[in-house]
Tab-separated table of C-alpha atoms in Angstrom:
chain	number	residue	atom	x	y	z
A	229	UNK	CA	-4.294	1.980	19.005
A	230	UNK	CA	-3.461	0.510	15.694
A	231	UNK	CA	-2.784	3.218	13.251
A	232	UNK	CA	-4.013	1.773	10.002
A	233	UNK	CA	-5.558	3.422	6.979
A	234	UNK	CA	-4.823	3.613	3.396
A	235	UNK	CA	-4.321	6.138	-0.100
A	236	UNK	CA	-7.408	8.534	-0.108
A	237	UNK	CA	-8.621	11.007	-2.685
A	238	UNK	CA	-7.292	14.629	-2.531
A	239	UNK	CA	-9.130	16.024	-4.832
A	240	UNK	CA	-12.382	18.507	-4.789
A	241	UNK	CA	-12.325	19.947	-1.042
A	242	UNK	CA	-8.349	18.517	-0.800
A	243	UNK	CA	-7.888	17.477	3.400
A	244	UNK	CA	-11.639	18.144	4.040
A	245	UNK	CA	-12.236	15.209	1.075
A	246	UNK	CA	-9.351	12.971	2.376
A	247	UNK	CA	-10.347	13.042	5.909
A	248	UNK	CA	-13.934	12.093	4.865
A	249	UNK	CA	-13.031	9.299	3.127
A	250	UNK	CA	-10.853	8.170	5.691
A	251	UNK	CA	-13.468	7.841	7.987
A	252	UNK	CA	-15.682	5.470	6.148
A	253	UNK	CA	-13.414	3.278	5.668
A	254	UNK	CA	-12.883	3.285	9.839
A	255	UNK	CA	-9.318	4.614	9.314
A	256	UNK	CA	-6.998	5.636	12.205
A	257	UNK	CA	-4.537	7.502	9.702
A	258	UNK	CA	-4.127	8.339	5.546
A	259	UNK	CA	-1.762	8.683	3.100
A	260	UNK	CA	-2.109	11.196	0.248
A	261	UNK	CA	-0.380	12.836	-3.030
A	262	UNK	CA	-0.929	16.521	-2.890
A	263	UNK	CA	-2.166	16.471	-6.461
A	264	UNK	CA	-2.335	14.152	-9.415
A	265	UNK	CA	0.660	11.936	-8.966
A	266	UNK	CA	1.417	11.838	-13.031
A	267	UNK	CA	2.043	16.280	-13.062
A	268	UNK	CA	3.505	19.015	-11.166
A	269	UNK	CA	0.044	20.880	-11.625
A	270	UNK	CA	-0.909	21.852	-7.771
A	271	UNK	CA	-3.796	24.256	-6.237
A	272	UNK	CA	-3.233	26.387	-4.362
A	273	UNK	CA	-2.829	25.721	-0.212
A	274	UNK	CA	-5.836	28.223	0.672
A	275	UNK	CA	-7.853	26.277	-1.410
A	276	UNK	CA	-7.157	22.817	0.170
A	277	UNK	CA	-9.493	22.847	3.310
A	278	UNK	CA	-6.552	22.072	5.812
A	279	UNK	CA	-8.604	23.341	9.211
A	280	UNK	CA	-11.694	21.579	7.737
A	281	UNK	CA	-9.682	18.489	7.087
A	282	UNK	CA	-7.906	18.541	10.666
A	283	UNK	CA	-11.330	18.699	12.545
A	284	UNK	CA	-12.625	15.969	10.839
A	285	UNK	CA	-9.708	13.769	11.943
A	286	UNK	CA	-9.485	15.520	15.731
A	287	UNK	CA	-12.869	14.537	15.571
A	288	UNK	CA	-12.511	10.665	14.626
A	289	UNK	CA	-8.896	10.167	16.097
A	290	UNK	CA	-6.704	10.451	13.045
A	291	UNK	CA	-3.496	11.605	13.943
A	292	UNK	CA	-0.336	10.736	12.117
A	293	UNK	CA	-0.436	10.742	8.223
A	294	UNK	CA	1.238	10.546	5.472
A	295	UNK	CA	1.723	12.714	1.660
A	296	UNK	CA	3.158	10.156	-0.946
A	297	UNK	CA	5.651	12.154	-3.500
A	298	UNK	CA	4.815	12.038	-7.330
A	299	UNK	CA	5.977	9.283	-9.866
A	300	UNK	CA	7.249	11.938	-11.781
A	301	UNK	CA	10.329	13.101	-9.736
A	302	UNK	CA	13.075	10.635	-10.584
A	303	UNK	CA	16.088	11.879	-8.709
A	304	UNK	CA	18.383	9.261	-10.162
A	305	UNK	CA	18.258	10.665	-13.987
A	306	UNK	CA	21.574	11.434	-15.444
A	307	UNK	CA	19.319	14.141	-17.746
A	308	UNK	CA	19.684	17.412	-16.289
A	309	UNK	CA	16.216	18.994	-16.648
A	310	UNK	CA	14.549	15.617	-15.476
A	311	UNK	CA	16.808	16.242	-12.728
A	312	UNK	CA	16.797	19.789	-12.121
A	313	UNK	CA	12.517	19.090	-12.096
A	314	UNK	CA	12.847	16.245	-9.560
A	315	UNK	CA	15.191	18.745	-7.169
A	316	UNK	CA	12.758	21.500	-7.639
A	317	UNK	CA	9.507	19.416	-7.211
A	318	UNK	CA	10.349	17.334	-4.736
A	319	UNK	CA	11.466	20.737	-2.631
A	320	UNK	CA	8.131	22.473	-3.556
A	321	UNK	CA	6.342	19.060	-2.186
A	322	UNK	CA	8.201	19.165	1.201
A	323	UNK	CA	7.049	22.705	1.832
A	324	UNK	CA	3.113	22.035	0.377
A	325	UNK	CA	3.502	18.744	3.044
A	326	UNK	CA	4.717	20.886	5.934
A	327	UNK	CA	1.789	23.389	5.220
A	328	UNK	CA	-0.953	20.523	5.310
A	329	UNK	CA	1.204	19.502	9.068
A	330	UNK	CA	2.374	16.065	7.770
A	331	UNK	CA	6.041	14.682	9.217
A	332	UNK	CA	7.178	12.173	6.161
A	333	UNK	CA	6.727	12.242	2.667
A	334	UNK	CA	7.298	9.231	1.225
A	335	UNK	CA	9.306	8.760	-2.513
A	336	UNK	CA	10.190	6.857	-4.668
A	337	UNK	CA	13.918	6.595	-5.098
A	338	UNK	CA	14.554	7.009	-8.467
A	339	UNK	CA	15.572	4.673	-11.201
A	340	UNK	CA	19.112	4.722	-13.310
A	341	UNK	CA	18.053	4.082	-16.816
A	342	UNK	CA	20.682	3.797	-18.659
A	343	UNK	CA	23.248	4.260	-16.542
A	344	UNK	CA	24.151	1.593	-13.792
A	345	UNK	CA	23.253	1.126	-9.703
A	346	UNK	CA	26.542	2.954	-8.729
A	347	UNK	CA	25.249	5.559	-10.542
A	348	UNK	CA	21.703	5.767	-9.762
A	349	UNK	CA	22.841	5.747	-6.175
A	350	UNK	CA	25.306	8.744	-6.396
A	351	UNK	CA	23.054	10.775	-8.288
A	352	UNK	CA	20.036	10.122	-5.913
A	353	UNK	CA	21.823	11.277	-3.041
A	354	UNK	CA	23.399	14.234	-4.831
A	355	UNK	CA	19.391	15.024	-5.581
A	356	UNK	CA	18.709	14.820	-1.801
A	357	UNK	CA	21.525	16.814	-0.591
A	358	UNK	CA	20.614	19.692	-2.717
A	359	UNK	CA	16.739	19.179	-1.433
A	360	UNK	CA	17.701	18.901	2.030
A	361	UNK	CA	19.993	21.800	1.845
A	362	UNK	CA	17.304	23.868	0.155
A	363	UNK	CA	14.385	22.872	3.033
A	364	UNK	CA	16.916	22.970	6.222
A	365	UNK	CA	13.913	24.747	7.380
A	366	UNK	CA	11.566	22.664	6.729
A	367	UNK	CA	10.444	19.928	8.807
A	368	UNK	CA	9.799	17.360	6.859
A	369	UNK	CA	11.481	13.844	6.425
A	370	UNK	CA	11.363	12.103	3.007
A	371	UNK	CA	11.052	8.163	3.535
A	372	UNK	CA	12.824	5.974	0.982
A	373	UNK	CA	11.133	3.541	0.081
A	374	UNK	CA	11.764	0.122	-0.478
A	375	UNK	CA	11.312	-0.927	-4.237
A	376	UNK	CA	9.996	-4.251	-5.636
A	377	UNK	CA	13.308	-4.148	-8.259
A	378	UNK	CA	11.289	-3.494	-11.581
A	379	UNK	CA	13.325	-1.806	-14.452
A	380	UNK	CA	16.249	0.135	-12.992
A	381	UNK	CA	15.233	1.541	-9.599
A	382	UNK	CA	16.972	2.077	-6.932
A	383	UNK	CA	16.049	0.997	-3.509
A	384	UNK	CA	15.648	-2.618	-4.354
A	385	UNK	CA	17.917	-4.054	-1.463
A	386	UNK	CA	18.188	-2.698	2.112
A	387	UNK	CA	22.295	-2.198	0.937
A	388	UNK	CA	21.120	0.421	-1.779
A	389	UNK	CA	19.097	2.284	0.497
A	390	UNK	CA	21.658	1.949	3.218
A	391	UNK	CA	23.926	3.113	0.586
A	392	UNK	CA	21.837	6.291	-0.328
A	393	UNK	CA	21.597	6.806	3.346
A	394	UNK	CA	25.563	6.704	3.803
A	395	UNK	CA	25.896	9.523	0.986
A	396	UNK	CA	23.315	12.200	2.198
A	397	UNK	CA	25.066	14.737	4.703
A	398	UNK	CA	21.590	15.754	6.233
A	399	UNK	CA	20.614	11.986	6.650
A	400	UNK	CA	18.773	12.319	9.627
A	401	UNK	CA	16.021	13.719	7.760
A	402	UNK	CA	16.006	10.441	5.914
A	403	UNK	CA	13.635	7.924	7.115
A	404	UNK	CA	12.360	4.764	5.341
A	405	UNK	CA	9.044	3.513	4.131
A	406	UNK	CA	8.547	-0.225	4.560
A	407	UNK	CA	6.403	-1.543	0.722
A	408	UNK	CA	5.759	-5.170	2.434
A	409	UNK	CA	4.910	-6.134	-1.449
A	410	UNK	CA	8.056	-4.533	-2.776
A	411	UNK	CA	10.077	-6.193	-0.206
A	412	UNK	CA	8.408	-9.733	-1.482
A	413	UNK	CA	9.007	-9.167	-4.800
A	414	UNK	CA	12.441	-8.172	-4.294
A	415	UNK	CA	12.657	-11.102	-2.821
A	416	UNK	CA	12.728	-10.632	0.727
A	417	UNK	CA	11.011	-13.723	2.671
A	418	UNK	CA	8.539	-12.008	4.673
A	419	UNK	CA	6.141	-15.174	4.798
A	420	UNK	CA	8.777	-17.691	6.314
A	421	UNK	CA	11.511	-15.791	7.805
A	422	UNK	CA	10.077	-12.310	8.715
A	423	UNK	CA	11.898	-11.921	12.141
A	424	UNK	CA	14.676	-12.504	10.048
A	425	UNK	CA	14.204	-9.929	7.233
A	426	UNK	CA	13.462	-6.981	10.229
A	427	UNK	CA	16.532	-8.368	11.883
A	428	UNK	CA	18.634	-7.923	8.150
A	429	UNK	CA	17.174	-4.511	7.673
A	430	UNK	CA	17.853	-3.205	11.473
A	431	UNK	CA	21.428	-4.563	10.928
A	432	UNK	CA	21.972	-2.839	7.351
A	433	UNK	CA	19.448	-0.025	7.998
A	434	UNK	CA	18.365	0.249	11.107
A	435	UNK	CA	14.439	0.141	12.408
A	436	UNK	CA	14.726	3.269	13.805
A	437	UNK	CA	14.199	5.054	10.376
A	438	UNK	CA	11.227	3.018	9.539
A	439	UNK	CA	8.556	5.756	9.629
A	440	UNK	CA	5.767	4.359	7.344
A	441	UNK	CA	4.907	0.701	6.202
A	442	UNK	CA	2.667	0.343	3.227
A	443	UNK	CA	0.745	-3.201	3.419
A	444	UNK	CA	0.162	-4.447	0.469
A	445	UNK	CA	-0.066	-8.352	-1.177
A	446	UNK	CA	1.504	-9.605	-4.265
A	447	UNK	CA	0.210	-11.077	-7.426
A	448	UNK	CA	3.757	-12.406	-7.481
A	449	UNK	CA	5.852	-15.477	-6.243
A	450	UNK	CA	9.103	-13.234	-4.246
A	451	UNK	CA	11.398	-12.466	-5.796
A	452	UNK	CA	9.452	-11.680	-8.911
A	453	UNK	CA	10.972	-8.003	-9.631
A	454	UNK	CA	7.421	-6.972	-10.638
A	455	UNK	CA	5.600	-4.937	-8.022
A	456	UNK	CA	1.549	-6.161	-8.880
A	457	UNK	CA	0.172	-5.006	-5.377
A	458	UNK	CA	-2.972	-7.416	-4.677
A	459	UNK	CA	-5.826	-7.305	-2.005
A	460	UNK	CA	-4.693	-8.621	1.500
A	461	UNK	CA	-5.385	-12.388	1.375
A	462	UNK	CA	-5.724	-12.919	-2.007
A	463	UNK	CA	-1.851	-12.878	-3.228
A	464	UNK	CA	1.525	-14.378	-2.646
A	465	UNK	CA	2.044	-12.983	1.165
A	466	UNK	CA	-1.229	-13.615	2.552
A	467	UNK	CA	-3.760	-12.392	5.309
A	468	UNK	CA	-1.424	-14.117	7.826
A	469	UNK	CA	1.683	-12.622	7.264
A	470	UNK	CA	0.812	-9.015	6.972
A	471	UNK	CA	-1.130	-9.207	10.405
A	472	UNK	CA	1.930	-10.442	11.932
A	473	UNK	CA	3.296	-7.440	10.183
A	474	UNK	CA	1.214	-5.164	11.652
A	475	UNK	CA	1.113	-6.552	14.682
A	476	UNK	CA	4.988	-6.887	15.034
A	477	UNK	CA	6.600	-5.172	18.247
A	478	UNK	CA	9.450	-3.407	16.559
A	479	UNK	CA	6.530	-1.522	13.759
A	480	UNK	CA	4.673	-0.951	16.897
A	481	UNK	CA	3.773	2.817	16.390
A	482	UNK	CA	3.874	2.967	12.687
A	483	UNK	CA	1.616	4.824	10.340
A	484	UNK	CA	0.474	1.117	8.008
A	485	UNK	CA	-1.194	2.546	4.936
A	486	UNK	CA	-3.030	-0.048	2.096
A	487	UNK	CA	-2.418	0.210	-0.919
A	488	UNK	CA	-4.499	-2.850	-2.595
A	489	UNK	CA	-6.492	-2.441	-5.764
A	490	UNK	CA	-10.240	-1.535	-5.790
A	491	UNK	CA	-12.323	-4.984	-6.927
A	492	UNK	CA	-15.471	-5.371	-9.372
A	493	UNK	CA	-16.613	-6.666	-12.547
A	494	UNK	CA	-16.988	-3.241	-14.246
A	495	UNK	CA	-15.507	0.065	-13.658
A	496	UNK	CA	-18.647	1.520	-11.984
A	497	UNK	CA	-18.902	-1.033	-9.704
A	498	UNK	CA	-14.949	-0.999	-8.572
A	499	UNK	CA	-14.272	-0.298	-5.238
A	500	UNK	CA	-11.472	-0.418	-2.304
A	501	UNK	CA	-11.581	-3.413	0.307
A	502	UNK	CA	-10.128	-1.354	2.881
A	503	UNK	CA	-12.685	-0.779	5.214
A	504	UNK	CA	-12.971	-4.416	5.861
A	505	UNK	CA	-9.095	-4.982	5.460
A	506	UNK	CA	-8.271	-2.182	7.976
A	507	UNK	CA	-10.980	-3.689	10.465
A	508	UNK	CA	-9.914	-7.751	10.069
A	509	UNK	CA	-5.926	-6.308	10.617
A	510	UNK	CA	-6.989	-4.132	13.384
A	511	UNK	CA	-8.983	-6.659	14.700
A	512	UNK	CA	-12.680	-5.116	14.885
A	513	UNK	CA	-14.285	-6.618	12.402
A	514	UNK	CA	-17.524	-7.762	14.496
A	515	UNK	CA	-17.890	-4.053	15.564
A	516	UNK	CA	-17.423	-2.883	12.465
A	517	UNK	CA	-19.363	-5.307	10.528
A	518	UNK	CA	-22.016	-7.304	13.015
A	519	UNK	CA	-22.913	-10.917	13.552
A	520	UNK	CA	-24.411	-11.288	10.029
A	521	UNK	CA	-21.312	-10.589	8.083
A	522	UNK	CA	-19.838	-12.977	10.443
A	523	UNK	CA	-23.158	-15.138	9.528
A	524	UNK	CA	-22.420	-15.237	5.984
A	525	UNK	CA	-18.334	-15.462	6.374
A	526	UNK	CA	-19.256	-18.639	8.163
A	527	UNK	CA	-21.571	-19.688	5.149
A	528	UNK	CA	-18.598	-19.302	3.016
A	529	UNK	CA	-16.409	-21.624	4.940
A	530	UNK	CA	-19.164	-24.052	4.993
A	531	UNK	CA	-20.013	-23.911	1.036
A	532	UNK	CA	-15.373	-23.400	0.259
A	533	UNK	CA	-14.720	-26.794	2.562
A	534	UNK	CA	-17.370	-28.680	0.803
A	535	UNK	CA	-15.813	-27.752	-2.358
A	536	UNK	CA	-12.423	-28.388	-1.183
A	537	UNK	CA	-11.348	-24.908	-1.674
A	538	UNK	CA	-8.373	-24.012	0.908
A	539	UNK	CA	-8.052	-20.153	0.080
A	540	UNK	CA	-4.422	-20.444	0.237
A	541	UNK	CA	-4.024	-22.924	-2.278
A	542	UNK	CA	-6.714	-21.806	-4.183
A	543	UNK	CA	-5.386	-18.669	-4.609
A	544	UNK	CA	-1.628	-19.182	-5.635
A	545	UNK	CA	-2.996	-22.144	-7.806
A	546	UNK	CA	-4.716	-19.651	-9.721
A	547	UNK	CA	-1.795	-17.258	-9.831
A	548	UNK	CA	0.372	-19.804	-10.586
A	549	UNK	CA	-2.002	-20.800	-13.284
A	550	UNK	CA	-2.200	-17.528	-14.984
A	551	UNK	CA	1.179	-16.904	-15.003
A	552	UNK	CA	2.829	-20.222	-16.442
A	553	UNK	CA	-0.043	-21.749	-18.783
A	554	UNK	CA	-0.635	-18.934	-21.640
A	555	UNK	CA	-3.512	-21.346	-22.893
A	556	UNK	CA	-5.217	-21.527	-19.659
A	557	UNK	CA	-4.914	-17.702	-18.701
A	558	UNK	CA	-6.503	-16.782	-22.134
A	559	UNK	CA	-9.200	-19.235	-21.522
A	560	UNK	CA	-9.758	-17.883	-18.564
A	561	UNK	CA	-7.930	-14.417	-17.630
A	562	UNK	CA	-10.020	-14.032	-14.515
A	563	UNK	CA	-8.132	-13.305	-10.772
A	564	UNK	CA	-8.493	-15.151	-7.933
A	565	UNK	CA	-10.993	-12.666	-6.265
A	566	UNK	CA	-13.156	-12.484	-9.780
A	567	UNK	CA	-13.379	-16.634	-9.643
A	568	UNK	CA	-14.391	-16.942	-6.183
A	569	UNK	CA	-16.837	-14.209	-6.428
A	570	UNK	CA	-18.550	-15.810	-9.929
A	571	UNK	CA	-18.288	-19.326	-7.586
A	572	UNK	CA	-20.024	-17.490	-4.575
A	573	UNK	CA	-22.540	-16.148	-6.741
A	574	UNK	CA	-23.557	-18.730	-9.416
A	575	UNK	CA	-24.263	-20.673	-6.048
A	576	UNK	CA	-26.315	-18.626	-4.229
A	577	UNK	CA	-24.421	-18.630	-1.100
A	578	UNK	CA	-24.745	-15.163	0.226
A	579	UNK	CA	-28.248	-13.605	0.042
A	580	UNK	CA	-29.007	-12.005	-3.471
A	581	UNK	CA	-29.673	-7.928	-1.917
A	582	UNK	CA	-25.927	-8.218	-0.862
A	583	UNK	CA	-24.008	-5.508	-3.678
A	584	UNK	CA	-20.904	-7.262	-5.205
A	585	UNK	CA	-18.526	-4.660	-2.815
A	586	UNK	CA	-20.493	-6.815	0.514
A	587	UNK	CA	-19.625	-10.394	-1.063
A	588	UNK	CA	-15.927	-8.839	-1.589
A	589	UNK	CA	-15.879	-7.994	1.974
A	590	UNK	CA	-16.853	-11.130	2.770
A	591	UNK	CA	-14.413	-13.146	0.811
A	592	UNK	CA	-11.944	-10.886	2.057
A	593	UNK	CA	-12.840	-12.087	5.621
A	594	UNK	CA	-12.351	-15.390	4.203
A	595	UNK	CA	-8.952	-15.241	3.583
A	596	UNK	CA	-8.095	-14.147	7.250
A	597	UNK	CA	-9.702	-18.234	8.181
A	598	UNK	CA	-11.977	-19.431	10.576
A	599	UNK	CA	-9.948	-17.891	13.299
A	600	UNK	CA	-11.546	-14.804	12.501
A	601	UNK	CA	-14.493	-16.743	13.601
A	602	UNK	CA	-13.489	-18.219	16.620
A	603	UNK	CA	-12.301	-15.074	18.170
A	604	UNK	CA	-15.543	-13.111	17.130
């Protein structure tokens, strides 16, 4: 089975919450911070509902998940006490992660600032050598992962992290976290050549440390440097590609965790597309969903082709459009998913009762095409 989930709230009743979450969006695995991702403030482990949480995934067939490390640990600082708190953290979050029973924790490299890549490099893996020293006896792996190139980080090439890798003494603790929209925008061709870019990183890497993929589109052409993470379907990489990604033989096994942005027209309104994302990639969306979503997917095929609207070109015209005409964008700042809902809407396609999170759905069932329909 597919494991396929995505970030879930912590907070309140900590695993108990997570794992409830995680089931209504029909997830087969997670990822979490153990607090806010911004501080080092942390409960307490008593207070985090572990057992509670672990029956509610024995009970829906969660297994594997994953605990995402803070933004705030940047091991490749030359500053010594923004160093000293990334060492000291990131060793606190290893032991919190073993506590809650999760394998990898993912992080962030680090970024150089004003130093240089040679240096960011060095000093990351002198940060991980003193963590892994300091947790030998903790059994935990922290997965690099694979940055989109903004700023200074590290981690933007498979040769940096190779590089890291090369440097650590404990590196078989080291595994890797796969950012399919980092990868894009550091300009790795997932879309035309993605054999290829497994077959670069196996070669430089190797596959075997890939313990975690987060799926994730780009508001970005690649090679951008810019990590915008968009909903699946409506960016630069498209519904296409990431299936193939998560249906690729050599991920085969691997924890895929979304990390799209929630969609509405207000901030009360907002919410996540995963549970329809997670069921068109795993392939279950008719079980999931029924034959009226399918109904009114169909509808939205029939009203898009009568308008001409291809959803791939619709969707990196309007990207395209908001990024090179400065006129256009502030005549109309709107994303892709905001026009085609407004379009969907100010034509009456889908009944009027549906809530603006079921027409979202539904255009994101769009962008998988009317294969989706076929093999309903």
């Amino acid at each position: 089975m597919l494991k396929i989930g995505s970030h879930v709230s912590f907070s309140d009743k900590g695993l108990l919450t997570a794992a409830q979450e995680a089931v209504s969006y029909g997830s087969s695995s997670f990822m979490i911070y153990t607090g806010a991702p911004q501080n080092t403030r942390r409960k307490p482990i008593e207070s985090l509902y572990i057992e509670e949480g672990k029956e509610v995934m024995k009970a829906h067939g969660i297994g594997e998940i994953v605990v995402h490390a803070p933004y705030i640990i940047n091991l490749g600082s030359y500053k010594e006490d923004t160093f000293e708190l990334a060492v000291r953290f990131l060793q606190e979050e290893m032991r919190r992660t073993e506590q809650i029973g999760v394998k990898n924790i993912v992080l962030h490299p680090g970024a150089y600032t004003d130093k240089d890549a040679e240096y960011g490099i060095a000093r990351i893996a002198e940060g991980l050598n003193e963590v892994l020293e300091a947790t030998k006896d903790c059994d935990v792996n922290i997965a690099l992962e694979t940055m989109a190139g903004k700023g200074t980080e590290v981690g933007r090439s498979f040769e940096e992290l190779a590089a890291i890798i090369e440097k650590v003494s404990r590196n078989d603790r080291l595994t890797i976290c796969m950012d399919t929209c980092h990868m894009h925008d550091a300009g790795y061709d997932l879309v035309g050549d993605l054999d290829g870019v497994l077959a670069s990183f196996d070669k430089i890497v190797g596959l075997d440390r890939v313990a975690v993929v987060h799926i994730n589109d780009s508001k970005n052409p690649s090679g951008a440097k810019k990590d915008r993470h968009a909903p699946i379907g409506a960016g630069y990489i498209g519904h296409d590609t990431i299936k193939r990604i998560v249906n690729h033989e050599l991920l085969a096994g691997k924890p895929f965790i979304l990390e799209t942005p929630w969609i509405g027209k207000e901030d009360k309104t907002t919410r996540p597309m995963y549970e329809a994302e997670i069921a068109l990639l795993r392939g279950d969306a008719m079980e999931r969903f029924g034959e009226t979503f399918f109904d009114h997917v169909e509808r939205l095929h029939y009203f898009f082709e009568k308008e001409e609207i291809d959803y791939r070109t619709y969707v990196l015209s309007v990207w395209d459009t908001l990024k090179n005409d400065a006129k256009a964008k502030k005549a109309d700042p709107r994303e892709p998913m905001d026009r085609l809902y407004d379009l969907v809407m100010e034509n009456r396609v889908l009944p009027e009762e549906l809530s603006e999170e079921a027409v979202n759905q539904r255009l994101t069932a769009w962008f998988a095409g009317k294969e989706l329909l076929v093999n309903a």
